[in-house]
PDB file of C-alpha atoms and ligand atoms in Angstrom:
ATOM      1  CA  MET A   1      70.759   2.731  82.544  1.00  0.00           C
ATOM      2  CA  THR A   2      69.493   6.060  81.442  1.00  0.00           C
ATOM      3  CA  ALA A   3      71.760   8.232  78.956  1.00  0.00           C
ATOM      4  CA  GLU A   4      71.208  11.194  81.302  1.00  0.00           C
ATOM      5  CA  LYS A   5      72.353   9.165  83.872  1.00  0.00           C
ATOM      6  CA  ARG A   6      75.339   7.646  82.345  1.00  0.00           C
ATOM      7  CA  ALA A   7      76.845  11.227  81.836  1.00  0.00           C
ATOM      8  CA  LEU A   8      76.983  12.084  85.353  1.00  0.00           C
ATOM      9  CA  GLU A   9      78.983   9.520  85.742  1.00  0.00           C
ATOM     10  CA  SER A  10      82.844   9.163  85.069  1.00  0.00           C
ATOM     11  CA  PRO A  11      85.831   7.204  85.293  1.00  0.00           C
ATOM     12  CA  GLU A  12      86.539   8.880  88.295  1.00  0.00           C
ATOM     13  CA  THR A  13      82.914   7.611  89.783  1.00  0.00           C
ATOM     14  CA  ILE A  14      83.535   5.312  92.817  1.00  0.00           C
ATOM     15  CA  PHE A  15      79.985   4.775  93.913  1.00  0.00           C
ATOM     16  CA  SER A  16      76.714   5.286  91.769  1.00  0.00           C
ATOM     17  CA  LEU A  17      73.505   4.757  92.957  1.00  0.00           C
ATOM     18  CA  GLU A  18      70.144   4.419  90.479  1.00  0.00           C
ATOM     19  CA  GLU A  19      67.230   4.572  91.749  1.00  0.00           C
ATOM     20  CA  VAL A  20      67.984   1.635  94.309  1.00  0.00           C
ATOM     21  CA  GLY A  21      65.186   0.438  96.530  1.00  0.00           C
ATOM     22  CA  VAL A  22      65.570  -1.906  99.719  1.00  0.00           C
ATOM     23  CA  ALA A  23      63.088  -4.273 101.435  1.00  0.00           C
ATOM     24  CA  PHE A  24      63.526  -6.227 103.879  1.00  0.00           C
ATOM     25  CA  GLY A  25      59.846  -8.149 104.230  1.00  0.00           C
ATOM     26  CA  SER A  26      57.342  -5.237 104.938  1.00  0.00           C
ATOM     27  CA  VAL A  27      59.627  -3.029 105.783  1.00  0.00           C
ATOM     28  CA  VAL A  28      61.037  -0.625 102.897  1.00  0.00           C
ATOM     29  CA  ALA A  29      64.713   0.509 104.110  1.00  0.00           C
ATOM     30  CA  LEU A  30      64.928   2.787 101.076  1.00  0.00           C
ATOM     31  CA  ARG A  31      63.379   4.449  97.973  1.00  0.00           C
ATOM     32  CA  GLU A  32      64.429   5.430  94.478  1.00  0.00           C
ATOM     33  CA  VAL A  33      67.760   6.724  96.175  1.00  0.00           C
ATOM     34  CA  SER A  34      70.006   8.354  93.348  1.00  0.00           C
ATOM     35  CA  CYS A  35      73.144   9.057  93.988  1.00  0.00           C
ATOM     36  CA  VAL A  36      77.092   9.596  92.336  1.00  0.00           C
ATOM     37  CA  VAL A  37      80.007   9.946  94.238  1.00  0.00           C
ATOM     38  CA  ALA A  38      82.998  10.034  92.918  1.00  0.00           C
ATOM     39  CA  LYS A  39      86.604   9.191  93.761  1.00  0.00           C
ATOM     40  CA  GLY A  40      88.148  11.367  96.847  1.00  0.00           C
ATOM     41  CA  GLU A  41      85.140  12.486  97.760  1.00  0.00           C
ATOM     42  CA  LEU A  42      84.212  13.001 101.777  1.00  0.00           C
ATOM     43  CA  VAL A  43      80.114  12.485 102.275  1.00  0.00           C
ATOM     44  CA  GLY A  44      78.960  12.566 105.091  1.00  0.00           C
ATOM     45  CA  LEU A  45      75.587  10.708 105.626  1.00  0.00           C
ATOM     46  CA  VAL A  46      73.362  11.566 107.797  1.00  0.00           C
ATOM     47  CA  GLY A  47      69.778  11.462 109.143  1.00  0.00           C
ATOM     48  CA  PRO A  48      67.482   9.906 111.748  1.00  0.00           C
ATOM     49  CA  SER A  49      67.665   6.183 113.389  1.00  0.00           C
ATOM     50  CA  GLY A  50      65.880   4.120 110.751  1.00  0.00           C
ATOM     51  CA  SER A  51      66.348   6.635 107.917  1.00  0.00           C
ATOM     52  CA  GLY A  52      68.028   3.401 105.774  1.00  0.00           C
ATOM     53  CA  LYS A  53      71.582   4.738 106.746  1.00  0.00           C
ATOM     54  CA  THR A  54      73.274   1.678 107.212  1.00  0.00           C
ATOM     55  CA  THR A  55      71.414  -0.192 104.636  1.00  0.00           C
ATOM     56  CA  PHE A  56      72.723   2.608 102.047  1.00  0.00           C
ATOM     57  CA  LEU A  57      76.475   1.902 103.499  1.00  0.00           C
ATOM     58  CA  ARG A  58      75.731  -1.923 103.193  1.00  0.00           C
ATOM     59  CA  CYS A  59      74.267  -1.793  99.407  1.00  0.00           C
ATOM     60  CA  LEU A  60      77.402  -0.398  98.802  1.00  0.00           C
ATOM     61  CA  ASN A  61      79.784  -3.328 100.040  1.00  0.00           C
ATOM     62  CA  GLY A  62      77.219  -5.820  98.619  1.00  0.00           C
ATOM     63  CA  MET A  63      75.928  -7.041 101.658  1.00  0.00           C
ATOM     64  CA  VAL A  64      72.661  -6.202 100.966  1.00  0.00           C
ATOM     65  CA  SER A  65      71.032  -6.838  97.307  1.00  0.00           C
ATOM     66  CA  PRO A  66      68.608  -4.109  96.419  1.00  0.00           C
ATOM     67  CA  SER A  67      65.150  -5.096  95.581  1.00  0.00           C
ATOM     68  CA  ALA A  68      64.667  -2.390  93.106  1.00  0.00           C
ATOM     69  CA  GLY A  69      67.655   0.099  90.824  1.00  0.00           C
ATOM     70  CA  ALA A  70      71.365  -0.871  89.593  1.00  0.00           C
ATOM     71  CA  VAL A  71      74.242  -0.500  92.165  1.00  0.00           C
ATOM     72  CA  ARG A  72      77.284   0.275  90.511  1.00  0.00           C
ATOM     73  CA  VAL A  73      81.072   0.256  92.726  1.00  0.00           C
ATOM     74  CA  LEU A  74      84.249   0.563  91.016  1.00  0.00           C
ATOM     75  CA  GLY A  75      82.667   0.536  87.900  1.00  0.00           C
ATOM     76  CA  LEU A  76      81.147  -2.928  88.321  1.00  0.00           C
ATOM     77  CA  GLU A  77      76.872  -3.881  88.408  1.00  0.00           C
ATOM     78  CA  MET A  78      76.773  -5.037  91.794  1.00  0.00           C
ATOM     79  CA  GLY A  79      73.911  -7.689  90.916  1.00  0.00           C
ATOM     80  CA  ALA A  80      75.895  -8.962  88.567  1.00  0.00           C
ATOM     81  CA  LEU A  81      79.086 -10.328  90.580  1.00  0.00           C
ATOM     82  CA  ALA A  82      79.681 -13.800  91.713  1.00  0.00           C
ATOM     83  CA  ASP A  83      80.676 -14.395  94.841  1.00  0.00           C
ATOM     84  CA  ALA A  84      84.692 -14.374  94.206  1.00  0.00           C
ATOM     85  CA  SER A  85      84.473 -11.104  92.505  1.00  0.00           C
ATOM     86  CA  LEU A  86      82.710  -9.379  95.047  1.00  0.00           C
ATOM     87  CA  ARG A  87      85.151 -10.856  97.669  1.00  0.00           C
ATOM     88  CA  ASP A  88      87.534  -9.269  95.431  1.00  0.00           C
ATOM     89  CA  LEU A  89      85.722  -5.708  95.181  1.00  0.00           C
ATOM     90  CA  ARG A  90      84.693  -5.722  99.134  1.00  0.00           C
ATOM     91  CA  ALA A  91      89.054  -6.202  99.837  1.00  0.00           C
ATOM     92  CA  ARG A  92      89.184  -2.698  98.194  1.00  0.00           C
ATOM     93  CA  LEU A  93      87.122  -1.299 100.641  1.00  0.00           C
ATOM     94  CA  GLY A  94      87.538  -1.031 103.488  1.00  0.00           C
ATOM     95  CA  PHE A  95      84.070  -1.131 105.908  1.00  0.00           C
ATOM     96  CA  ILE A  96      83.737  -0.079 109.621  1.00  0.00           C
ATOM     97  CA  PRO A  97      81.316  -1.505 111.182  1.00  0.00           C
ATOM     98  CA  GLN A  98      79.092   0.738 114.069  1.00  0.00           C
ATOM     99  CA  ASP A  99      80.294  -1.758 116.553  1.00  0.00           C
ATOM    100  CA  LEU A 100      83.694  -2.095 115.400  1.00  0.00           C
ATOM    101  CA  GLY A 101      83.488  -5.253 114.593  1.00  0.00           C
ATOM    102  CA  LEU A 102      87.331  -6.305 116.799  1.00  0.00           C
ATOM    103  CA  VAL A 103      87.728  -9.122 118.216  1.00  0.00           C
ATOM    104  CA  PRO A 104      87.970  -7.971 122.068  1.00  0.00           C
ATOM    105  CA  ASN A 105      90.013 -11.265 123.152  1.00  0.00           C
ATOM    106  CA  LEU A 106      92.929 -10.667 120.336  1.00  0.00           C
ATOM    107  CA  ARG A 107      96.089  -7.803 120.474  1.00  0.00           C
ATOM    108  CA  VAL A 108      96.105  -4.733 118.386  1.00  0.00           C
ATOM    109  CA  VAL A 109      97.384  -5.934 115.978  1.00  0.00           C
ATOM    110  CA  GLN A 110      96.120  -9.134 115.230  1.00  0.00           C
ATOM    111  CA  ASN A 111      92.922  -7.062 114.362  1.00  0.00           C
ATOM    112  CA  VAL A 112      94.894  -4.752 112.817  1.00  0.00           C
ATOM    113  CA  VAL A 113      96.338  -7.584 109.744  1.00  0.00           C
ATOM    114  CA  THR A 114      92.857  -8.844 109.677  1.00  0.00           C
ATOM    115  CA  GLY A 115      92.463  -6.207 107.501  1.00  0.00           C
ATOM    116  CA  ARG A 116      93.558  -7.770 104.512  1.00  0.00           C
ATOM    117  CA  PHE A 117      90.554 -10.667 104.631  1.00  0.00           C
ATOM    118  CA  GLY A 118      89.178 -10.198 101.853  1.00  0.00           C
ATOM    119  CA  LYS A 119      92.887 -10.935  99.536  1.00  0.00           C
ATOM    120  CA  GLN A 120      93.701 -14.066 101.422  1.00  0.00           C
ATOM    121  CA  GLY A 121      91.488 -15.684 101.536  1.00  0.00           C
ATOM    122  CA  PHE A 122      90.310 -16.957 104.680  1.00  0.00           C
ATOM    123  CA  PHE A 123      92.795 -19.570 106.242  1.00  0.00           C
ATOM    124  CA  GLY A 124      95.358 -17.329 104.863  1.00  0.00           C
ATOM    125  CA  ALA A 125      93.763 -14.239 106.932  1.00  0.00           C
ATOM    126  CA  LEU A 126      93.294 -16.387 109.577  1.00  0.00           C
ATOM    127  CA  LYS A 127      96.466 -17.760 110.132  1.00  0.00           C
ATOM    128  CA  SER A 128      98.034 -13.985 109.656  1.00  0.00           C
ATOM    129  CA  SER A 129      95.949 -12.324 111.920  1.00  0.00           C
ATOM    130  CA  LEU A 130      96.787 -15.103 114.772  1.00  0.00           C
ATOM    131  CA  PHE A 131     100.137 -15.044 114.026  1.00  0.00           C
ATOM    132  CA  PRO A 132     101.215 -12.337 111.798  1.00  0.00           C
ATOM    133  CA  ASP A 133     104.863 -12.415 110.083  1.00  0.00           C
ATOM    134  CA  ARG A 134     107.641  -9.455 110.689  1.00  0.00           C
ATOM    135  CA  GLY A 135     106.362  -7.685 107.584  1.00  0.00           C
ATOM    136  CA  GLU A 136     102.621  -7.605 108.708  1.00  0.00           C
ATOM    137  CA  LYS A 137     103.887  -6.605 112.048  1.00  0.00           C
ATOM    138  CA  GLY A 138     106.088  -4.243 110.520  1.00  0.00           C
ATOM    139  CA  ARG A 139     103.236  -2.286 108.279  1.00  0.00           C
ATOM    140  CA  ALA A 140     100.845  -2.725 110.958  1.00  0.00           C
ATOM    141  CA  PHE A 141     103.212  -0.843 113.561  1.00  0.00           C
ATOM    142  CA  SER A 142     102.939   1.945 110.903  1.00  0.00           C
ATOM    143  CA  ILE A 143     100.012   2.329 110.462  1.00  0.00           C
ATOM    144  CA  LEU A 144      98.903   2.379 114.216  1.00  0.00           C
ATOM    145  CA  LYS A 145     102.034   5.165 115.030  1.00  0.00           C
ATOM    146  CA  ARG A 146      99.628   7.210 111.814  1.00  0.00           C
ATOM    147  CA  VAL A 147      96.492   6.632 113.520  1.00  0.00           C
ATOM    148  CA  GLY A 148      98.441   7.591 117.033  1.00  0.00           C
ATOM    149  CA  ILE A 149      98.359   4.506 118.663  1.00  0.00           C
ATOM    150  CA  GLY A 150     101.993   2.795 117.804  1.00  0.00           C
ATOM    151  CA  GLU A 151     102.658   1.743 121.462  1.00  0.00           C
ATOM    152  CA  LYS A 152      99.992  -0.430 121.774  1.00  0.00           C
ATOM    153  CA  ILE A 153     100.341  -2.664 119.408  1.00  0.00           C
ATOM    154  CA  PHE A 154     100.695  -5.785 121.376  1.00  0.00           C
ATOM    155  CA  GLU A 155      98.075  -4.718 124.212  1.00  0.00           C
ATOM    156  CA  ARG A 156      95.329  -6.386 124.002  1.00  0.00           C
ATOM    157  CA  THR A 157      92.492  -5.027 122.882  1.00  0.00           C
ATOM    158  CA  ASP A 158      89.375  -5.213 124.686  1.00  0.00           C
ATOM    159  CA  ARG A 159      92.181  -3.198 127.084  1.00  0.00           C
ATOM    160  CA  LEU A 160      92.311  -0.297 125.421  1.00  0.00           C
ATOM    161  CA  SER A 161      89.299   2.807 125.833  1.00  0.00           C
ATOM    162  CA  GLY A 162      86.950   3.624 123.606  1.00  0.00           C
ATOM    163  CA  GLY A 163      88.660   6.003 121.488  1.00  0.00           C
ATOM    164  CA  GLN A 164      91.548   3.782 121.245  1.00  0.00           C
ATOM    165  CA  GLN A 165      89.145   1.123 119.617  1.00  0.00           C
ATOM    166  CA  GLN A 166      87.773   2.941 116.903  1.00  0.00           C
ATOM    167  CA  ARG A 167      91.520   3.922 116.240  1.00  0.00           C
ATOM    168  CA  VAL A 168      92.021   0.581 115.747  1.00  0.00           C
ATOM    169  CA  ALA A 169      89.210  -0.289 113.268  1.00  0.00           C
ATOM    170  CA  VAL A 170      90.204   2.971 111.397  1.00  0.00           C
ATOM    171  CA  ALA A 171      93.772   1.457 111.193  1.00  0.00           C
ATOM    172  CA  ARG A 172      92.251  -2.969 110.043  1.00  0.00           C
ATOM    173  CA  ALA A 173      90.809  -0.808 107.121  1.00  0.00           C
ATOM    174  CA  LEU A 174      93.574   1.545 106.185  1.00  0.00           C
ATOM    175  CA  TYR A 175      95.849  -2.072 106.508  1.00  0.00           C
ATOM    176  CA  GLN A 176      94.040  -3.116 103.507  1.00  0.00           C
ATOM    177  CA  ARG A 177      94.775  -0.299 101.135  1.00  0.00           C
ATOM    178  CA  PRO A 178      90.776   0.355 100.391  1.00  0.00           C
ATOM    179  CA  GLU A 179      90.337   2.830  97.674  1.00  0.00           C
ATOM    180  CA  ALA A 180      87.547   3.642  99.524  1.00  0.00           C
ATOM    181  CA  ILE A 181      86.308   3.932 103.148  1.00  0.00           C
ATOM    182  CA  LEU A 182      83.068   2.552 104.481  1.00  0.00           C
ATOM    183  CA  ALA A 183      81.709   3.899 108.093  1.00  0.00           C
ATOM    184  CA  ASP A 184      78.865   3.148 110.114  1.00  0.00           C
ATOM    185  CA  GLU A 185      78.680   5.584 113.076  1.00  0.00           C
ATOM    186  CA  PRO A 186      81.816   4.660 114.152  1.00  0.00           C
ATOM    187  CA  VAL A 187      81.996   7.289 116.771  1.00  0.00           C
ATOM    188  CA  SER A 188      78.359   6.610 117.828  1.00  0.00           C
ATOM    189  CA  SER A 189      79.457   5.222 121.159  1.00  0.00           C
ATOM    190  CA  VAL A 190      82.379   7.730 122.384  1.00  0.00           C
ATOM    191  CA  ASP A 191      82.112  11.139 124.264  1.00  0.00           C
ATOM    192  CA  PRO A 192      81.678  14.078 121.534  1.00  0.00           C
ATOM    193  CA  ALA A 193      86.053  15.215 121.987  1.00  0.00           C
ATOM    194  CA  ARG A 194      86.832  11.571 120.990  1.00  0.00           C
ATOM    195  CA  ALA A 195      84.204  11.178 118.371  1.00  0.00           C
ATOM    196  CA  ARG A 196      85.857  14.376 117.144  1.00  0.00           C
ATOM    197  CA  ASP A 197      89.133  13.165 117.130  1.00  0.00           C
ATOM    198  CA  THR A 198      88.181  10.334 115.277  1.00  0.00           C
ATOM    199  CA  VAL A 199      86.865  11.841 112.304  1.00  0.00           C
ATOM    200  CA  SER A 200      89.194  14.323 112.095  1.00  0.00           C
ATOM    201  CA  LEU A 201      91.792  11.315 111.861  1.00  0.00           C
ATOM    202  CA  LEU A 202      89.610   9.392 109.466  1.00  0.00           C
ATOM    203  CA  THR A 203      88.939  12.596 106.907  1.00  0.00           C
ATOM    204  CA  GLU A 204      92.347  13.655 107.593  1.00  0.00           C
ATOM    205  CA  VAL A 205      93.404  10.208 106.286  1.00  0.00           C
ATOM    206  CA  ALA A 206      91.159  10.305 103.522  1.00  0.00           C
ATOM    207  CA  LYS A 207      92.338  13.710 101.857  1.00  0.00           C
ATOM    208  CA  GLU A 208      95.693  12.138 102.406  1.00  0.00           C
ATOM    209  CA  GLU A 209      95.809   9.484 100.622  1.00  0.00           C
ATOM    210  CA  GLY A 210      93.107  10.846  98.184  1.00  0.00           C
ATOM    211  CA  MET A 211      91.033   7.687  99.083  1.00  0.00           C
ATOM    212  CA  THR A 212      86.728   8.646  99.247  1.00  0.00           C
ATOM    213  CA  LEU A 213      85.021   7.983 102.411  1.00  0.00           C
ATOM    214  CA  MET A 214      81.997   7.958 103.138  1.00  0.00           C
ATOM    215  CA  MET A 215      80.605   8.033 106.630  1.00  0.00           C
ATOM    216  CA  SER A 216      76.964   7.666 108.558  1.00  0.00           C
ATOM    217  CA  LEU A 217      77.042  10.046 111.833  1.00  0.00           C
ATOM    218  CA  HIS A 218      74.495  11.326 114.078  1.00  0.00           C
ATOM    219  CA  ASN A 219      76.397  14.753 115.129  1.00  0.00           C
ATOM    220  CA  LEU A 220      75.182  17.288 112.869  1.00  0.00           C
ATOM    221  CA  GLU A 221      78.023  19.334 113.692  1.00  0.00           C
ATOM    222  CA  LEU A 222      80.913  16.916 112.726  1.00  0.00           C
ATOM    223  CA  ALA A 223      78.907  16.409 109.559  1.00  0.00           C
ATOM    224  CA  ARG A 224      78.647  19.984 108.669  1.00  0.00           C
ATOM    225  CA  GLU A 225      82.691  20.508 109.872  1.00  0.00           C
ATOM    226  CA  PHE A 226      84.265  17.834 108.197  1.00  0.00           C
ATOM    227  CA  PHE A 227      82.548  16.765 105.053  1.00  0.00           C
ATOM    228  CA  PRO A 228      81.849  19.162 102.306  1.00  0.00           C
ATOM    229  CA  ARG A 229      79.252  17.066 100.606  1.00  0.00           C
ATOM    230  CA  LEU A 230      76.114  15.641 103.145  1.00  0.00           C
ATOM    231  CA  ILE A 231      73.907  13.456 101.653  1.00  0.00           C
ATOM    232  CA  GLY A 232      70.521  13.023 104.397  1.00  0.00           C
ATOM    233  CA  LEU A 233      67.612  10.724 104.467  1.00  0.00           C
ATOM    234  CA  ARG A 234      64.340  10.566 105.992  1.00  0.00           C
ATOM    235  CA  GLY A 235      62.428   7.758 105.830  1.00  0.00           C
ATOM    236  CA  GLY A 236      64.661   5.618 103.008  1.00  0.00           C
ATOM    237  CA  ARG A 237      64.380   8.880 100.739  1.00  0.00           C
ATOM    238  CA  VAL A 238      67.113  11.401 100.029  1.00  0.00           C
ATOM    239  CA  ALA A 239      65.892  14.041 101.162  1.00  0.00           C
ATOM    240  CA  PHE A 240      69.102  16.694 100.206  1.00  0.00           C
ATOM    241  CA  ASP A 241      72.681  15.995  98.805  1.00  0.00           C
ATOM    242  CA  ALA A 242      74.418  19.342  98.895  1.00  0.00           C
ATOM    243  CA  ALA A 243      77.415  20.599  99.646  1.00  0.00           C
ATOM    244  CA  ALA A 244      78.096  21.308 103.151  1.00  0.00           C
ATOM    245  CA  ASP A 245      78.655  25.261 103.213  1.00  0.00           C
ATOM    246  CA  ALA A 246      74.883  25.398  99.894  1.00  0.00           C
ATOM    247  CA  LEU A 247      72.719  22.803 102.676  1.00  0.00           C
ATOM    248  CA  PRO A 248      69.331  24.836 102.319  1.00  0.00           C
ATOM    249  CA  ALA A 249      68.516  26.453 106.523  1.00  0.00           C
ATOM    250  CA  GLY A 250      66.282  24.181 108.401  1.00  0.00           C
ATOM    251  CA  ALA A 251      67.295  21.403 106.162  1.00  0.00           C
ATOM    252  CA  PHE A 252      68.184  19.165 109.110  1.00  0.00           C
ATOM    253  CA  GLU A 253      65.825  20.113 111.533  1.00  0.00           C
ATOM    254  CA  ARG A 254      63.314  18.869 108.482  1.00  0.00           C
ATOM    255  CA  LEU A 255      64.738  15.695 108.887  1.00  0.00           C
ATOM    256  CA  TYR A 256      65.005  15.634 112.079  1.00  0.00           C
ATOM    257  CA  SER A 257      61.052  16.677 112.816  1.00  0.00           C
ATOM    258  CA  LEU A 258      58.155  14.326 112.302  1.00  0.00           C
ATOM    259  CA  SER A 259      56.010  14.845 109.647  1.00  0.00           C
ATOM    260  CA  GLU A 260      51.844  14.720 110.538  1.00  0.00           C
ATOM    261  CA  GLU A 261      51.306  11.615 109.025  1.00  0.00           C
ATOM    262  CA  GLU A 262      54.089   9.799 111.322  1.00  0.00           C
ATOM    263  CA  LEU A 263      52.954  11.882 114.312  1.00  0.00           C
ATOM    264  CA  LEU A 264      49.113  10.319 113.396  1.00  0.00           C
ATOM    265  CA  GLY A 265      50.906   6.354 113.023  1.00  0.00           C
TER     266      GLY A 265
HETATM  267  N1  ADP B 301      68.406  -6.759 108.356  1.00  0.00           N
HETATM  268  C1  ADP B 301      66.615  -6.146 108.488  1.00  0.00           C
HETATM  269  N2  ADP B 301      65.822  -6.807 108.730  1.00  0.00           N
HETATM  270  C2  ADP B 301      65.013  -6.442 108.474  1.00  0.00           C
HETATM  271  N3  ADP B 301      64.461  -4.975 108.599  1.00  0.00           N
HETATM  272  C3  ADP B 301      65.591  -4.466 108.686  1.00  0.00           C
HETATM  273  C4  ADP B 301      67.140  -4.765 108.637  1.00  0.00           C
HETATM  274  N4  ADP B 301      67.474  -3.904 108.607  1.00  0.00           N
HETATM  275  C5  ADP B 301      67.203  -2.490 108.671  1.00  0.00           C
HETATM  276  N5  ADP B 301      65.541  -2.656 108.501  1.00  0.00           N
HETATM  277  C6  ADP B 301      65.315  -1.520 108.594  1.00  0.00           C
HETATM  278  O1  ADP B 301      65.371  -0.883 107.821  1.00  0.00           O
HETATM  279  C7  ADP B 301      65.262   1.053 108.249  1.00  0.00           C
HETATM  280  C8  ADP B 301      66.273   1.012 107.793  1.00  0.00           C
HETATM  281  O2  ADP B 301      68.071   0.950 108.868  1.00  0.00           O
HETATM  282  P1  ADP B 301      69.046   1.091 108.709  1.00  0.00           P
HETATM  283  O3  ADP B 301      69.247   1.277 107.489  1.00  0.00           O
HETATM  284  O4  ADP B 301      69.414   0.348 109.925  1.00  0.00           O
HETATM  285  O5  ADP B 301      68.977   2.864 108.703  1.00  0.00           O
HETATM  286  P2  ADP B 301      69.943   3.693 110.304  1.00  0.00           P
HETATM  287  O6  ADP B 301      70.755   2.570 109.652  1.00  0.00           O
HETATM  288  O7  ADP B 301      69.408   4.873 109.441  1.00  0.00           O
HETATM  289  O8  ADP B 301      69.369   3.815 112.209  1.00  0.00           O
HETATM  290  C9  ADP B 301      64.316   0.588 109.905  1.00  0.00           C
HETATM  291  O9  ADP B 301      63.395   0.505 110.043  1.00  0.00           O
HETATM  292  C10 ADP B 301      65.130  -1.008 110.066  1.00  0.00           C
HETATM  293  O10 ADP B 301      64.422  -1.368 111.315  1.00  0.00           O
HETATM  294 MG1   MG B 302      72.650   2.329 111.017  1.00  0.00          MG
END
């Protein structure tokens, strides 16, 4: 890492990407992506479909390995981690995938306690997710109350509305007591009012707990309203990385417009 890049890092740095490139065969998903995210920052990741948002977030929890550059998370070099250390690291990050990743026919409480998967190992987590003990249920209940669905604790997850299921996914991430939450378009499948509720809830909880939050989202209005910092991706490159209230005019429009080259194929 160059001296200049190191100078940007501090003990408060949670994520750092340096000239990261990711390729899937001949498809280049990320190119020369560099950025540093500090503890407690709320970062909205925006960009059209295929611009690399999911790949970006997956790099940060080690589900995707870069083909170039370096990713450091919570002070650890991702490329150098053995499987066990990677699992430990993942346990310190809450990940909310685009499809939420809930098990539909389990009860809400069972989905929430699987948030401890990384920490307990597979069999421990399986046991507590199927048969949570009193303490586990108590903690799940207080978190479910925090996200506004305490009364749903013993319902089957697939009986809940889309907005409520998003809250279960948020609760599952919080159950893990993560240092940072990575959320991949968790609000893309519900109506705008429900989406707003969930984004508002997640950003509020992150602020209260001093937790770092990186969320990709399609709704530019919500991005601007709730995230002080916005990173725009286009064609796998960082098109802008700026304070939401200091974005250059037309930045979003340029992100979503096609260039002549792209139009002509
Ligand atoms: N596992 C994969 N295998 C092959 N191509 C992939 C894979 N994941 C993503 N891509 C490609 O990488 C590019 C970026 O995808 P993605 O990160 O999912 O973007 P976004 O989340 O912004 O829609 C796209 O062209 C996509 O088709
Ligand atoms: Mg995506």
